[in-house]
Coordinates of C-alpha atoms in Angstrom, one line a residue:
M442 CA -21.5 -12.3 0.3
K443 CA -18.2 -10.8 1.4
I444 CA -18.6 -8.1 -1.2
A445 CA -22.1 -7.4 0.1
L446 CA -20.9 -7.2 3.7
K447 CA -18.2 -4.7 2.6
L448 CA -20.9 -2.6 1.0
A449 CA -23.0 -2.8 4.2
K450 CA -20.0 -1.4 6.1
E451 CA -19.8 1.4 3.6
A452 CA -23.5 2.1 4.2
Y453 CA -22.9 2.1 8.0
E454 CA -20.1 4.6 7.7
A455 CA -22.4 6.8 5.5
G456 CA -25.1 6.8 8.2
E457 CA -27.3 4.4 6.3
V458 CA -28.8 1.2 7.6
P459 CA -26.0 -1.2 6.8
I460 CA -27.2 -3.4 4.0
G461 CA -25.3 -4.4 0.9
A462 CA -26.2 -6.5 -2.1
V463 CA -24.6 -8.0 -5.2
I464 CA -25.9 -9.8 -8.2
V465 CA -23.9 -12.7 -9.7
L466 CA -24.5 -14.1 -13.1
D467 CA -22.4 -17.0 -14.5
G468 CA -20.0 -16.8 -11.6
E469 CA -19.3 -13.1 -12.1
V470 CA -20.4 -10.1 -10.0
I471 CA -22.4 -7.9 -12.5
A472 CA -23.8 -5.3 -10.0
A473 CA -23.2 -4.1 -6.5
A474 CA -25.0 -1.6 -4.3
R475 CA -25.6 -0.5 -0.7
N476 CA -28.5 1.2 1.0
R477 CA -28.9 4.9 0.0
V478 CA -32.3 5.8 1.5
E479 CA -31.0 8.7 3.6
E480 CA -28.7 9.9 0.8
F481 CA -31.4 9.9 -1.8
Q482 CA -34.3 10.6 0.6
D483 CA -36.0 7.8 -1.2
V484 CA -37.7 4.9 0.6
Q485 CA -37.1 2.8 -2.5
A486 CA -33.3 3.2 -2.3
H487 CA -32.8 -0.2 -0.7
A488 CA -29.6 -2.0 -1.7
E489 CA -31.6 -4.9 -3.2
L490 CA -33.6 -2.6 -5.5
L491 CA -30.6 -0.6 -6.5
V492 CA -28.6 -3.6 -7.4
M493 CA -31.5 -5.1 -9.4
R494 CA -31.7 -1.8 -11.3
Q495 CA -28.0 -1.9 -12.1
A496 CA -28.1 -5.5 -13.3
A497 CA -31.1 -4.8 -15.5
A498 CA -29.4 -1.8 -17.0
L499 CA -26.3 -3.8 -17.7
L500 CA -28.2 -6.7 -19.2
G501 CA -30.7 -4.6 -21.0
N502 CA -33.5 -6.7 -19.5
W503 CA -35.5 -6.4 -16.3
R504 CA -35.7 -10.2 -16.2
L505 CA -32.7 -11.3 -14.3
L506 CA -33.0 -14.9 -15.3
G507 CA -30.2 -17.2 -14.0
A508 CA -28.8 -14.5 -11.6
T509 CA -28.3 -14.8 -7.9
L510 CA -28.9 -11.9 -5.4
Y511 CA -26.7 -11.9 -2.3
C512 CA -27.8 -9.5 0.4
T513 CA -26.7 -9.0 4.0
L514 CA -30.2 -8.9 5.5
E515 CA -33.5 -10.7 4.8
P516 CA -35.4 -8.6 2.2
C517 CA -38.4 -6.6 3.2
A518 CA -41.8 -7.1 1.5
M519 CA -41.0 -4.3 -1.1
C520 CA -37.8 -6.0 -2.0
A521 CA -39.2 -9.5 -1.9
G522 CA -41.9 -8.5 -4.4
A523 CA -39.3 -7.0 -6.7
I524 CA -37.1 -10.2 -6.4
L525 CA -40.1 -12.3 -7.5
L526 CA -41.0 -10.0 -10.3
S527 CA -37.4 -9.9 -11.6
R528 CA -37.3 -13.6 -12.0
L529 CA -34.0 -14.0 -10.1
K530 CA -32.9 -17.7 -9.9
R531 CA -31.6 -17.5 -6.3
L532 CA -31.7 -15.3 -3.2
V533 CA -29.0 -15.8 -0.6
Y534 CA -29.2 -13.6 2.5
A535 CA -27.1 -13.3 5.6
A536 CA -29.1 -12.3 8.7
P537 CA -32.8 -12.6 9.4
D538 CA -34.9 -9.5 9.9
K539 CA -37.5 -10.3 12.6
R540 CA -39.2 -6.9 12.3
L541 CA -39.6 -6.7 8.5
G542 CA -38.2 -9.8 6.9
A543 CA -40.4 -11.2 4.1
A544 CA -38.7 -14.6 3.7
G545 CA -40.2 -16.1 6.8
S546 CA -39.0 -14.0 9.8
Y547 CA -42.0 -11.6 9.8
I548 CA -44.0 -12.9 6.8
N549 CA -43.1 -15.1 3.9
L550 CA -43.9 -13.9 0.4
F551 CA -41.8 -16.6 -1.1
T552 CA -44.1 -19.4 -0.1
A553 CA -47.3 -17.6 -1.2
G554 CA -47.4 -19.4 -4.6
H555 CA -46.5 -16.4 -6.8
P556 CA -48.1 -16.9 -10.2
F557 CA -45.0 -16.1 -12.3
H558 CA -42.0 -17.3 -10.4
Q559 CA -40.9 -19.4 -7.4
I560 CA -37.7 -18.9 -5.4
N561 CA -36.4 -20.6 -2.3
P562 CA -34.4 -18.1 -0.2
E563 CA -31.1 -19.4 1.3
P564 CA -30.4 -17.8 4.7
G565 CA -27.4 -17.8 7.0
I566 CA -24.3 -17.0 4.9
L567 CA -22.1 -14.7 7.1
A568 CA -25.2 -14.1 9.3
E569 CA -23.3 -13.4 12.4
E570 CA -21.1 -10.7 10.8
S571 CA -24.2 -9.0 9.3
A572 CA -26.2 -9.2 12.5
H573 CA -23.4 -7.7 14.5
L574 CA -23.1 -4.8 12.0
M575 CA -26.8 -4.1 12.2
C576 CA -26.8 -4.3 16.1
S577 CA -23.8 -2.0 16.2
F578 CA -25.4 0.5 13.9
F579 CA -28.7 0.7 15.9
Q580 CA -26.8 0.8 19.2
Q581 CA -24.7 3.7 18.0
R582 CA -27.9 5.5 16.9
R583 CA -29.6 4.9 20.3
N584 CA -26.4 6.2 22.1
A585 CA -26.3 9.3 19.9
K586 CA -29.9 10.1 20.7
S587 CA -29.4 9.7 24.5
V588 CA -26.3 11.9 24.4
S589 CA -28.1 14.6 22.4
H590 CA -31.3 14.4 24.4
P591 CA -30.4 13.6 28.1
N592 CA -33.4 13.4 30.3

């Protein structure tokens, strides 16, 4: 999770929502990514999706059996769907996302009885650090808007 948090900080510095993700297989990090939505102008460039693509390319298989995804924020519905479809063994995330989280904070796609795969998300690892980074990012954005558009 520390690697994912480092990637989230890189995303922050690049003007992206600060989310980082890594995939671990057999105790080894096999893929790492950060959000790149703004950079790529692609709503699908979430850290979780990018890291799953990297891992699949490395393994030569879209089924990520036995792998663990670590991410700094609770996945959204789009990413949760991809996590289920990819057959990841575990999902570990840091901070909850009350606005868009699909592991129980907003909705829970992981308890819906998916026909192919079940996964029990594990929240809370380095949650405080991740939440602080997210809050700082959005506070900075709000401050920048108020400076550039004083009323």
